[in-house]
Amino acid sequence: MHVSAECYPIAKVGGLADVVGALPKYQNEIGAKSSVVMPFYNNKFTQANKFTSIYQSKVRLGNEELKFDILKVKGSVLEFDIFFIHIENLLYTTEVYTENDTNRFLAFQIAALDWMLTLTEKPKVIHCHDHHTGLIPFMAQESYKYETLNKIPVITTIHNGQYQGWMPYDNIYKIPMFNIEKVGLLLWNGMVNSLAAAIKCAWRITTVSPSYMEELKYNANGLEALLASESAKAIGILNGIDSKVWNPETDTYIVKNYKKTTVESGKKANKKWLCSQFNLDESKPLFAFIGRLVGEKGADLLPYAIDYALRDKEISVLVLGSGFKQTESQLLDLIPRHNGNYNAYIGYDEKLSHIIYAGADFLLMPSRVEPCGLNQMYSLRYGTVPVVRRIGGLKDTVIDIGDNGFGICHNEVSVNDIVVSIHRGKEFYDNKKKFKTNRKRMMSIDHSWKVSAKAYINLYKSIK
Ligand code: ADP
């Protein structure tokens, strides 16, 4: 049973939703019986569907008692069982995250365990995601009322270690009664720290890529030493991609569908469309960037790197993204300067992103932090060469052409490294035969959830 604040397509803020929306589906396909429990929000999905209440009770949060329902969606809307915790004046918000998240997610976690206590068929594994569910491993193990749950293995997956669910010490009285000698398990630097508590108490810790696990030991917003000391129970499992949605053969967004044997003509048609829309020359190698224009993605350096790289008039660059206003305007300012070689679309456009994955020759990802990253895996599936900084999931999924690989990698987040990588890409593009063979090779790489879903099942089974 997965416990999460987000799940695609019900409520999505980031990659967490994609994982929790796909992993159970693929786990079920390989014979597991996987379900999700999440908060009931006031959003498009909950308004568009009908629900039945299968359990009602009250959850105690300090001095308050709050009525809660376990809801199930009517009809077979999703490919796995999903249970919603409905707490009218607390969890039922239009946004997933609000100012009152300490109380909201505490009540959510307590209600989830209260309900699990009543199940005749208890979960075989409780799989928690990120800090919003970080107190479950502690409560399941230490709170007196959950004693009958304490033999169930609890796993925590860290999708982003920067956010930890800190709360002032005096919130501990809201946690169901436990032996106060164990309070240290909840604390980190004098505060209750949900993620730290999960790292200490979960039976296993996972991250969304193996390299991110290693990097957290050196850069985890204060939890480095803890992660290093708990590393014996930690493992990185790479996220998958939903290969049914991201498939150039069936993708309804793109201009022309293609598979390995038709990749050249397929990509050509998509590139032609992009170049005509964005005033670019289709005979030149096209380097694209898709993503949030934020420091984590190295986007602040992009305008400088593009301006510099475009001193070579034989390449084109196209950017799709939104984020920091400064970066957005710098990227727009470059358009007249490099008219015919460069363009940018500031905003979010799902369709355009698919056509770019299909039509570009290269995808730039100069990330500072990348717990897993999806873009590079989409890009491989569409036969587009990823140009990435060696970090987190990028390091785990892209091998440089100089090491018999298929992508282009650089070590630093610097204008110089990005520009050198673009030039290496241009040279690679000019070697037509190798470049074409490489497209087919990239498209053969399997990053589907099948592989990762199995890895999680194996992890569950390995717990004694
Ligand atoms: P993160 O979750 O850190 O933003 P990921 O690589 O895990 O990064 O996922 C990013 C997802 O969002 C990808 O599916 C990417 O195609 C999509 N995306 C990001 N920015 C845009 C945009 N401006 N328009 C369309 N899709 C976008």
Tab-separated table of C-alpha atoms and ligand atoms in Angstrom:
chain	number	residue	atom	x	y	z
A	1	MET	CA	0.000	0.000	0.000
A	2	HIS	CA	1.503	3.256	-1.177
A	3	VAL	CA	0.882	6.345	0.952
A	4	SER	CA	1.407	9.654	-0.824
A	5	ALA	CA	0.333	13.284	-1.001
A	6	GLU	CA	0.266	13.184	-4.816
A	7	CYS	CA	-0.779	10.695	-7.468
A	8	TYR	CA	-1.182	11.277	-11.207
A	9	PRO	CA	-3.799	11.924	-12.647
A	10	ILE	CA	-5.592	12.853	-9.424
A	11	ALA	CA	-3.287	15.484	-7.982
A	12	LYS	CA	0.076	16.456	-9.446
A	13	VAL	CA	2.602	19.034	-8.381
A	14	GLY	CA	5.745	17.281	-9.598
A	15	GLY	CA	7.504	14.002	-10.351
A	16	LEU	CA	6.178	12.393	-7.129
A	17	ALA	CA	2.738	12.193	-8.737
A	18	ASP	CA	4.111	10.518	-11.871
A	19	VAL	CA	5.804	7.825	-9.822
A	20	VAL	CA	2.847	7.092	-7.536
A	21	GLY	CA	0.500	7.156	-10.541
A	22	ALA	CA	2.570	4.666	-12.548
A	23	LEU	CA	4.360	2.377	-10.104
A	24	PRO	CA	1.211	0.610	-8.716
A	25	LYS	CA	-0.090	0.100	-12.245
A	26	TYR	CA	3.083	-1.655	-13.319
A	27	GLN	CA	3.423	-3.548	-10.029
A	28	ASN	CA	-0.063	-4.956	-10.583
A	29	GLU	CA	0.878	-5.987	-14.109
A	30	ILE	CA	3.606	-8.214	-12.720
A	31	GLY	CA	1.363	-9.889	-10.196
A	32	ALA	CA	1.458	-7.699	-7.089
A	33	LYS	CA	-1.661	-6.206	-5.547
A	34	SER	CA	-0.720	-2.611	-5.215
A	35	SER	CA	-2.920	0.247	-3.999
A	36	VAL	CA	-2.608	3.900	-3.001
A	37	VAL	CA	-3.946	5.920	-0.092
A	38	MET	CA	-3.906	9.698	-0.495
A	39	PRO	CA	-5.728	12.821	0.707
A	40	PHE	CA	-9.053	13.802	-0.818
A	41	TYR	CA	-8.521	17.244	-2.337
A	42	ASN	CA	-11.022	19.655	-3.788
A	43	ASN	CA	-9.851	19.496	-7.401
A	44	LYS	CA	-10.884	18.639	-10.956
A	45	PHE	CA	-10.609	14.903	-10.415
A	46	THR	CA	-12.663	14.793	-7.226
A	47	GLN	CA	-15.308	17.056	-8.754
A	48	ALA	CA	-15.535	15.021	-11.954
A	49	ASN	CA	-16.022	11.652	-10.239
A	50	LYS	CA	-18.373	10.041	-7.743
A	51	PHE	CA	-17.197	8.486	-4.490
A	52	THR	CA	-18.533	6.118	-1.844
A	53	SER	CA	-17.561	6.154	1.794
A	54	ILE	CA	-16.298	2.738	2.936
A	55	TYR	CA	-15.207	3.662	6.463
A	56	GLN	CA	-15.891	6.517	8.869
A	57	SER	CA	-14.172	7.408	12.085
A	58	LYS	CA	-12.554	10.248	13.981
A	59	VAL	CA	-8.905	11.143	14.043
A	60	ARG	CA	-7.397	12.729	17.134
A	61	LEU	CA	-4.994	15.602	16.500
A	62	GLY	CA	-3.878	16.968	19.861
A	63	ASN	CA	-6.945	18.422	21.533
A	64	GLU	CA	-9.093	18.148	18.437
A	65	GLU	CA	-11.137	15.285	17.123
A	66	LEU	CA	-11.797	15.395	13.393
A	67	LYS	CA	-14.270	13.297	11.465
A	68	PHE	CA	-12.744	11.406	8.541
A	69	ASP	CA	-14.028	9.152	5.768
A	70	ILE	CA	-12.245	6.653	3.588
A	71	LEU	CA	-13.601	7.173	0.096
A	72	LYS	CA	-13.376	5.023	-2.993
A	73	VAL	CA	-14.015	6.264	-6.495
A	74	LYS	CA	-17.063	4.746	-8.221
A	75	GLY	CA	-16.433	2.854	-11.453
A	76	SER	CA	-13.121	1.664	-12.830
A	77	VAL	CA	-11.495	5.026	-13.416
A	78	LEU	CA	-7.973	3.913	-12.540
A	79	GLU	CA	-5.963	0.773	-13.046
A	80	PHE	CA	-5.310	0.230	-9.330
A	81	ASP	CA	-7.187	0.570	-6.039
A	82	ILE	CA	-7.040	3.994	-4.553
A	83	PHE	CA	-8.358	5.066	-1.160
A	84	PHE	CA	-8.936	8.700	-0.284
A	85	ILE	CA	-8.828	10.178	3.195
A	86	HIS	CA	-11.435	12.891	3.450
A	87	ILE	CA	-11.173	15.390	6.291
A	88	GLU	CA	-13.538	18.206	5.443
A	89	ASN	CA	-11.965	21.319	6.947
A	90	LEU	CA	-8.359	20.225	6.811
A	91	LEU	CA	-7.356	18.068	3.849
A	92	TYR	CA	-10.065	19.057	1.393
A	93	THR	CA	-8.187	21.987	-0.149
A	94	THR	CA	-7.892	23.196	-3.734
A	95	GLU	CA	-4.087	23.034	-3.559
A	96	VAL	CA	-2.067	19.957	-2.579
A	97	TYR	CA	0.254	22.018	-0.383
A	98	THR	CA	-0.828	24.928	1.839
A	99	GLU	CA	0.350	26.971	4.830
A	100	ASN	CA	-1.109	24.480	7.290
A	101	ASP	CA	0.691	21.349	6.115
A	102	THR	CA	1.982	20.306	9.542
A	103	ASN	CA	-1.507	19.616	10.834
A	104	ARG	CA	-2.872	18.463	7.486
A	105	PHE	CA	-0.296	15.762	6.862
A	106	LEU	CA	-0.136	14.738	10.525
A	107	ALA	CA	-3.883	14.107	10.478
A	108	PHE	CA	-3.558	12.338	7.117
A	109	GLN	CA	-0.879	9.974	8.414
A	110	ILE	CA	-2.684	9.215	11.683
A	111	ALA	CA	-5.978	8.595	9.868
A	112	ALA	CA	-4.220	6.293	7.382
A	113	LEU	CA	-2.769	4.154	10.190
A	114	ASP	CA	-6.051	4.235	12.204
A	115	TRP	CA	-7.819	2.861	9.149
A	116	MET	CA	-5.159	0.220	8.431
A	117	LEU	CA	-5.637	-1.022	12.009
A	118	THR	CA	-9.220	-1.925	11.143
A	119	LEU	CA	-8.441	-3.864	7.956
A	120	THR	CA	-8.889	-7.616	8.158
A	121	GLU	CA	-6.356	-8.045	5.376
A	122	LYS	CA	-3.493	-5.813	6.415
A	123	PRO	CA	-1.009	-4.459	3.859
A	124	LYS	CA	2.046	-6.660	3.382
A	125	VAL	CA	4.235	-3.594	2.879
A	126	ILE	CA	3.572	0.075	3.555
A	127	HIS	CA	5.414	2.200	1.003
A	128	CYS	CA	5.654	5.885	1.997
A	129	HIS	CA	6.686	8.714	-0.309
A	130	ASP	CA	8.572	11.860	0.750
A	131	HIS	CA	8.306	13.760	4.011
A	132	HIS	CA	4.510	14.159	3.980
A	133	THR	CA	4.336	10.522	5.028
A	134	GLY	CA	7.624	10.536	6.942
A	135	LEU	CA	6.136	9.977	10.398
A	136	ILE	CA	4.404	6.738	9.446
A	137	PRO	CA	7.536	4.592	9.893
A	138	PHE	CA	7.948	6.016	13.416
A	139	MET	CA	4.290	5.753	14.421
A	140	ALA	CA	3.873	2.233	13.036
A	141	GLN	CA	6.851	1.165	15.089
A	142	GLU	CA	6.545	3.223	18.281
A	143	SER	CA	2.983	4.422	18.910
A	144	TYR	CA	1.295	2.045	21.377
A	145	LYS	CA	-1.989	1.995	19.502
A	146	TYR	CA	-0.370	0.703	16.304
A	147	GLU	CA	1.333	-2.259	17.954
A	148	THR	CA	-0.448	-4.722	15.668
A	149	LEU	CA	1.072	-2.980	12.646
A	150	ASN	CA	4.652	-3.017	13.812
A	151	LYS	CA	5.593	-6.209	11.988
A	152	ILE	CA	4.661	-4.712	8.611
A	153	PRO	CA	7.748	-3.501	6.745
A	154	VAL	CA	7.633	0.229	6.039
A	155	ILE	CA	9.634	1.692	3.166
A	156	THR	CA	10.252	5.354	2.441
A	157	THR	CA	11.146	6.678	-0.991
A	158	ILE	CA	12.894	10.050	-1.124
A	159	HIS	CA	11.873	11.916	-4.273
A	160	ASN	CA	13.366	15.202	-3.126
A	161	GLY	CA	15.538	15.452	-0.025
A	162	GLN	CA	15.479	19.256	0.103
A	163	TYR	CA	12.018	19.342	1.725
A	164	GLN	CA	11.876	17.569	5.055
A	165	GLY	CA	8.659	18.406	6.926
A	166	TRP	CA	10.154	20.298	9.852
A	167	MET	CA	7.885	21.142	12.782
A	168	PRO	CA	8.435	22.690	16.203
A	169	TYR	CA	9.104	20.257	19.068
A	170	ASP	CA	5.771	20.921	20.777
A	171	ASN	CA	3.950	19.113	17.967
A	172	ILE	CA	5.038	15.761	19.383
A	173	TYR	CA	1.985	15.676	21.657
A	174	LYS	CA	-0.158	15.324	18.489
A	175	ILE	CA	1.551	12.039	17.611
A	176	PRO	CA	-0.263	9.024	19.077
A	177	MET	CA	1.238	8.113	22.477
A	178	PHE	CA	4.704	6.562	22.443
A	179	ASN	CA	7.520	5.943	24.891
A	180	ILE	CA	9.119	9.394	25.350
A	181	GLU	CA	12.567	7.790	25.555
A	182	LYS	CA	12.199	7.265	21.803
A	183	VAL	CA	11.620	10.928	21.033
A	184	GLY	CA	15.130	11.235	19.587
A	185	LEU	CA	13.950	9.244	16.568
A	186	LEU	CA	11.735	12.168	15.603
A	187	LEU	CA	14.301	14.909	15.992
A	188	TRP	CA	17.034	16.481	13.945
A	189	ASN	CA	18.752	19.688	15.074
A	190	GLY	CA	16.191	20.277	17.836
A	191	MET	CA	13.124	20.086	15.623
A	192	VAL	CA	10.780	17.324	14.610
A	193	ASN	CA	12.003	16.430	11.130
A	194	SER	CA	9.655	14.058	9.298
A	195	LEU	CA	12.137	12.994	6.645
A	196	ALA	CA	14.856	12.394	9.237
A	197	ALA	CA	12.402	10.307	11.275
A	198	ALA	CA	11.613	8.270	8.163
A	199	ILE	CA	15.297	7.724	7.424
A	200	LYS	CA	15.822	6.507	10.987
A	201	CYS	CA	12.714	4.333	11.307
A	202	ALA	CA	11.830	2.983	7.847
A	203	TRP	CA	12.895	-0.592	7.226
A	204	ARG	CA	14.387	0.470	3.902
A	205	ILE	CA	15.079	3.840	2.267
A	206	THR	CA	15.057	4.345	-1.460
A	207	THR	CA	15.839	7.269	-3.738
A	208	VAL	CA	14.667	7.725	-7.310
A	209	SER	CA	18.115	7.011	-8.752
A	210	PRO	CA	21.259	5.294	-7.431
A	211	SER	CA	23.491	8.339	-7.934
A	212	TYR	CA	21.072	10.598	-6.048
A	213	MET	CA	21.445	8.271	-3.070
A	214	GLU	CA	25.218	8.747	-3.148
A	215	GLU	CA	24.923	12.509	-3.638
A	216	LEU	CA	22.570	12.882	-0.659
A	217	LYS	CA	25.422	11.766	1.592
A	218	TYR	CA	27.165	15.022	0.643
A	219	ASN	CA	24.261	17.326	-0.135
A	220	ALA	CA	20.971	16.702	1.657
A	221	ASN	CA	20.002	19.984	3.272
A	222	GLY	CA	21.453	19.010	6.650
A	223	LEU	CA	20.720	15.259	6.598
A	224	GLU	CA	24.028	14.183	5.023
A	225	ALA	CA	25.455	12.512	8.135
A	226	LEU	CA	22.191	10.710	8.839
A	227	LEU	CA	21.978	9.327	5.314
A	228	ALA	CA	25.583	8.239	5.455
A	229	SER	CA	25.026	6.419	8.757
A	230	GLU	CA	21.837	4.707	7.531
A	231	SER	CA	23.294	3.757	4.148
A	232	ALA	CA	23.192	0.022	4.900
A	233	LYS	CA	19.422	0.026	4.453
A	234	ALA	CA	19.388	2.486	1.568
A	235	ILE	CA	19.133	1.758	-2.131
A	236	GLY	CA	18.545	3.844	-5.272
A	237	ILE	CA	15.981	2.612	-7.781
A	238	LEU	CA	15.667	4.529	-11.010
A	239	ASN	CA	12.211	5.829	-11.934
A	240	GLY	CA	10.703	4.510	-15.110
A	241	ILE	CA	8.786	6.301	-17.825
A	242	ASP	CA	5.274	5.491	-18.876
A	243	SER	CA	6.200	3.969	-22.207
A	244	LYS	CA	2.559	3.785	-23.262
A	245	VAL	CA	2.234	7.563	-23.059
A	246	TRP	CA	5.754	8.310	-24.314
A	247	ASN	CA	5.912	6.299	-27.498
A	248	PRO	CA	6.813	7.916	-30.855
A	249	GLU	CA	4.941	5.145	-32.636
A	250	THR	CA	1.570	6.062	-31.116
A	251	ASP	CA	2.046	9.581	-29.688
A	252	THR	CA	-0.959	11.595	-30.875
A	253	TYR	CA	0.713	14.939	-30.207
A	254	ILE	CA	3.512	14.603	-32.733
A	255	VAL	CA	3.426	15.546	-36.404
A	256	LYS	CA	4.493	12.156	-37.725
A	257	ASN	CA	4.724	8.882	-35.821
A	258	TYR	CA	7.786	6.716	-36.187
A	259	LYS	CA	9.608	3.699	-34.859
A	260	LYS	CA	13.216	2.545	-35.009
A	261	THR	CA	13.061	1.585	-38.676
A	262	THR	CA	11.441	4.871	-39.693
A	263	VAL	CA	13.222	7.160	-37.257
A	264	GLU	CA	14.983	9.241	-39.924
A	265	SER	CA	11.868	10.232	-41.860
A	266	GLY	CA	9.807	10.540	-38.653
A	267	LYS	CA	12.201	12.880	-36.947
A	268	LYS	CA	12.686	14.841	-40.139
A	269	ALA	CA	8.969	15.600	-40.413
A	270	ASN	CA	8.759	16.728	-36.791
A	271	LYS	CA	11.883	18.842	-37.133
A	272	LYS	CA	10.532	20.427	-40.297
A	273	TRP	CA	7.382	21.461	-38.440
A	274	LEU	CA	9.400	22.911	-35.533
A	275	CYS	CA	11.730	24.798	-37.853
A	276	SER	CA	8.884	26.324	-39.819
A	277	GLN	CA	7.050	27.333	-36.640
A	278	PHE	CA	10.133	28.798	-35.016
A	279	ASN	CA	11.991	30.213	-38.004
A	280	LEU	CA	14.934	27.822	-37.852
A	281	ASP	CA	16.970	26.087	-40.535
A	282	GLU	CA	16.167	22.388	-40.657
A	283	SER	CA	19.524	21.475	-42.161
A	284	LYS	CA	21.345	22.509	-38.966
A	285	PRO	CA	21.522	20.363	-35.812
A	286	LEU	CA	18.758	21.409	-33.435
A	287	PHE	CA	19.555	21.632	-29.708
A	288	ALA	CA	16.500	21.995	-27.442
A	289	PHE	CA	15.790	22.642	-23.780
A	290	ILE	CA	12.479	21.738	-22.119
A	291	GLY	CA	11.891	22.422	-18.458
A	292	ARG	CA	11.397	24.659	-15.493
A	293	LEU	CA	13.616	27.731	-15.784
A	294	VAL	CA	15.066	27.428	-12.289
A	295	GLY	CA	18.502	27.141	-10.701
A	296	GLU	CA	18.107	23.374	-10.088
A	297	LYS	CA	17.953	22.896	-13.864
A	298	GLY	CA	20.923	25.193	-14.528
A	299	ALA	CA	18.555	27.433	-16.503
A	300	ASP	CA	20.195	30.670	-15.303
A	301	LEU	CA	23.260	29.781	-17.399
A	302	LEU	CA	21.296	28.882	-20.515
A	303	PRO	CA	21.006	32.387	-22.035
A	304	TYR	CA	24.765	32.921	-21.681
A	305	ALA	CA	25.623	29.464	-23.001
A	306	ILE	CA	23.247	29.840	-25.954
A	307	ASP	CA	24.543	33.305	-26.812
A	308	TYR	CA	28.101	31.988	-26.759
A	309	ALA	CA	27.403	28.731	-28.605
A	310	LEU	CA	25.566	30.580	-31.359
A	311	ARG	CA	28.741	32.302	-32.467
A	312	ASP	CA	28.775	29.100	-34.528
A	313	LYS	CA	26.074	29.850	-37.084
A	314	GLU	CA	25.787	26.191	-38.087
A	315	ILE	CA	23.585	25.181	-35.159
A	316	SER	CA	20.054	26.004	-33.947
A	317	VAL	CA	18.631	26.216	-30.447
A	318	LEU	CA	15.027	26.105	-29.242
A	319	VAL	CA	13.868	26.597	-25.638
A	320	LEU	CA	10.511	25.665	-24.081
A	321	GLY	CA	10.053	26.588	-20.446
A	322	SER	CA	8.922	28.971	-17.779
A	323	GLY	CA	10.188	29.968	-14.361
A	324	PHE	CA	12.467	32.751	-13.154
A	325	LYS	CA	11.372	36.009	-14.779
A	326	GLN	CA	14.963	37.151	-15.230
A	327	THR	CA	15.859	33.997	-17.190
A	328	GLU	CA	12.646	34.213	-19.199
A	329	SER	CA	13.385	37.763	-20.325
A	330	GLN	CA	17.046	37.007	-21.046
A	331	LEU	CA	15.949	34.117	-23.250
A	332	LEU	CA	13.456	36.330	-25.077
A	333	ASP	CA	16.029	39.096	-25.534
A	334	LEU	CA	18.249	36.684	-27.446
A	335	ILE	CA	15.674	36.045	-30.177
A	336	PRO	CA	16.386	39.101	-32.358
A	337	ARG	CA	20.115	38.761	-31.742
A	338	HIS	CA	20.157	35.245	-33.186
A	339	ASN	CA	17.271	35.479	-35.592
A	340	GLY	CA	17.046	32.306	-37.700
A	341	ASN	CA	19.250	30.263	-35.359
A	342	TYR	CA	17.360	30.507	-32.108
A	343	ASN	CA	13.885	30.780	-30.643
A	344	ALA	CA	12.113	30.374	-27.309
A	345	TYR	CA	8.573	29.663	-26.187
A	346	ILE	CA	7.974	30.859	-22.633
A	347	GLY	CA	5.147	28.865	-21.079
A	348	TYR	CA	3.946	25.308	-20.517
A	349	ASP	CA	2.857	23.392	-23.612
A	350	GLU	CA	2.483	19.622	-23.406
A	351	LYS	CA	1.947	19.124	-27.163
A	352	LEU	CA	4.921	21.245	-28.137
A	353	SER	CA	7.118	19.366	-25.674
A	354	HIS	CA	6.277	16.081	-27.395
A	355	ILE	CA	7.060	17.510	-30.831
A	356	ILE	CA	10.368	18.828	-29.532
A	357	TYR	CA	11.348	15.426	-28.111
A	358	ALA	CA	10.496	14.019	-31.549
A	359	GLY	CA	11.961	16.742	-33.768
A	360	ALA	CA	15.090	17.950	-31.983
A	361	ASP	CA	18.472	16.351	-32.537
A	362	PHE	CA	19.760	17.069	-29.013
A	363	LEU	CA	18.197	17.812	-25.629
A	364	LEU	CA	20.119	20.011	-23.190
A	365	MET	CA	19.965	19.267	-19.429
A	366	PRO	CA	22.676	21.189	-17.560
A	367	SER	CA	21.073	20.437	-14.158
A	368	ARG	CA	22.576	21.347	-10.792
A	369	VAL	CA	20.364	18.800	-9.009
A	370	GLU	CA	18.432	15.958	-10.641
A	371	PRO	CA	17.051	13.245	-8.309
A	372	CYS	CA	16.048	11.229	-11.377
A	373	GLY	CA	14.933	13.375	-14.332
A	374	LEU	CA	12.450	12.241	-16.927
A	375	ASN	CA	13.309	14.418	-19.929
A	376	GLN	CA	16.476	12.507	-20.772
A	377	MET	CA	14.551	9.223	-20.780
A	378	TYR	CA	11.826	10.652	-23.025
A	379	SER	CA	14.524	12.018	-25.276
A	380	LEU	CA	16.181	8.587	-25.618
A	381	ARG	CA	12.845	7.007	-26.446
A	382	TYR	CA	12.374	9.542	-29.263
A	383	GLY	CA	15.910	9.094	-30.646
A	384	THR	CA	17.148	12.495	-29.449
A	385	VAL	CA	20.667	12.738	-28.001
A	386	PRO	CA	20.654	13.895	-24.364
A	387	VAL	CA	23.354	16.440	-23.492
A	388	VAL	CA	23.545	16.304	-19.722
A	389	ARG	CA	25.527	17.249	-16.691
A	390	ARG	CA	26.756	14.174	-14.826
A	391	ILE	CA	24.502	14.388	-11.757
A	392	GLY	CA	21.850	12.226	-10.061
A	393	GLY	CA	19.642	10.294	-12.426
A	394	LEU	CA	21.328	11.869	-15.456
A	395	LYS	CA	24.563	10.185	-14.471
A	396	ASP	CA	22.727	6.863	-14.214
A	397	THR	CA	20.964	7.020	-17.558
A	398	VAL	CA	23.312	8.735	-19.991
A	399	ILE	CA	26.693	7.375	-21.117
A	400	ASP	CA	29.002	9.650	-23.056
A	401	ILE	CA	29.849	8.853	-26.684
A	402	GLY	CA	33.511	8.973	-25.653
A	403	ASP	CA	32.868	5.986	-23.364
A	404	ASN	CA	31.117	3.944	-26.044
A	405	GLY	CA	27.836	5.505	-25.024
A	406	PHE	CA	25.086	7.368	-26.817
A	407	GLY	CA	24.873	10.791	-25.146
A	408	ILE	CA	27.021	13.777	-24.318
A	409	CYS	CA	28.017	14.426	-20.718
A	410	HIS	CA	29.807	17.220	-18.896
A	411	ASN	CA	30.947	17.540	-15.294
A	412	GLU	CA	30.340	21.151	-14.336
A	413	VAL	CA	27.335	23.442	-14.427
A	414	SER	CA	29.218	26.141	-16.309
A	415	VAL	CA	28.770	28.118	-19.509
A	416	ASN	CA	32.024	26.661	-20.741
A	417	ASP	CA	30.999	23.017	-20.208
A	418	ILE	CA	27.624	23.560	-21.862
A	419	VAL	CA	29.189	25.253	-24.890
A	420	VAL	CA	31.881	22.584	-25.270
A	421	SER	CA	29.156	19.915	-25.115
A	422	ILE	CA	27.150	21.666	-27.818
A	423	HIS	CA	30.236	21.737	-30.024
A	424	ARG	CA	30.849	18.058	-29.381
A	425	GLY	CA	27.236	17.456	-30.372
A	426	LYS	CA	27.699	19.359	-33.616
A	427	GLU	CA	30.762	17.236	-34.496
A	428	PHE	CA	28.806	14.089	-33.720
A	429	TYR	CA	25.921	15.268	-35.906
A	430	ASP	CA	28.297	15.809	-38.813
A	431	ASN	CA	29.312	12.152	-38.672
A	432	LYS	CA	26.037	11.182	-40.352
A	433	LYS	CA	26.499	7.414	-40.316
A	434	LYS	CA	27.373	7.174	-36.627
A	435	PHE	CA	24.665	9.656	-35.735
A	436	LYS	CA	21.956	7.630	-37.454
A	437	THR	CA	23.088	4.335	-35.894
A	438	ASN	CA	23.062	6.034	-32.519
A	439	ARG	CA	19.416	7.067	-32.905
A	440	LYS	CA	18.355	3.460	-33.258
A	441	ARG	CA	20.531	2.482	-30.339
A	442	MET	CA	18.945	5.109	-28.064
A	443	MET	CA	15.467	4.005	-29.042
A	444	SER	CA	16.281	0.423	-28.006
A	445	ILE	CA	17.052	1.399	-24.408
A	446	ASP	CA	14.299	0.242	-22.051
A	447	HIS	CA	13.509	2.717	-19.278
A	448	SER	CA	9.931	1.573	-18.889
A	449	TRP	CA	8.416	1.105	-15.444
A	450	LYS	CA	8.457	-2.640	-15.972
A	451	VAL	CA	12.090	-2.763	-14.909
A	452	SER	CA	11.742	-0.440	-11.911
A	453	ALA	CA	8.450	-1.941	-10.707
A	454	LYS	CA	10.201	-5.292	-10.540
A	455	ALA	CA	13.110	-3.763	-8.635
A	456	TYR	CA	10.695	-2.477	-5.954
A	457	ILE	CA	8.963	-5.859	-5.705
A	458	ASN	CA	12.354	-7.520	-5.283
A	459	LEU	CA	13.175	-5.022	-2.557
A	460	TYR	CA	9.900	-5.816	-0.706
A	461	LYS	CA	10.651	-9.522	-0.982
A	462	SER	CA	14.186	-9.098	0.314
A	463	ILE	CA	12.921	-7.712	3.646
A	464	LYS	CA	12.868	-10.364	6.300
B	1	ADP	P1	11.004	18.194	-12.638
B	1	ADP	O1	9.923	17.305	-12.052
B	1	ADP	O2	12.151	18.454	-11.729
B	1	ADP	O3	10.482	19.453	-13.269
B	1	ADP	P2	11.397	16.035	-14.530
B	1	ADP	O4	12.437	15.818	-15.582
B	1	ADP	O5	11.238	14.973	-13.499
B	1	ADP	O6	11.698	17.437	-13.870
B	1	ADP	O7	9.971	16.257	-15.250
B	1	ADP	C1	9.690	17.349	-16.041
B	1	ADP	C2	8.451	17.060	-16.874
B	1	ADP	O8	7.776	18.286	-17.154
B	1	ADP	C3	8.739	16.454	-18.241
B	1	ADP	O9	7.641	15.655	-18.603
B	1	ADP	C4	8.820	17.674	-19.163
B	1	ADP	O10	8.571	17.349	-20.505
B	1	ADP	C5	7.731	18.528	-18.571
B	1	ADP	N1	7.885	19.973	-18.789
B	1	ADP	C6	8.666	20.823	-18.080
B	1	ADP	N2	8.513	22.092	-18.523
B	1	ADP	C7	7.610	22.036	-19.528
B	1	ADP	C8	7.032	23.025	-20.392
B	1	ADP	N3	7.351	24.313	-20.290
B	1	ADP	N4	6.118	22.618	-21.293
B	1	ADP	C9	5.797	21.304	-21.400
B	1	ADP	N5	6.308	20.328	-20.627
B	1	ADP	C10	7.210	20.690	-19.700
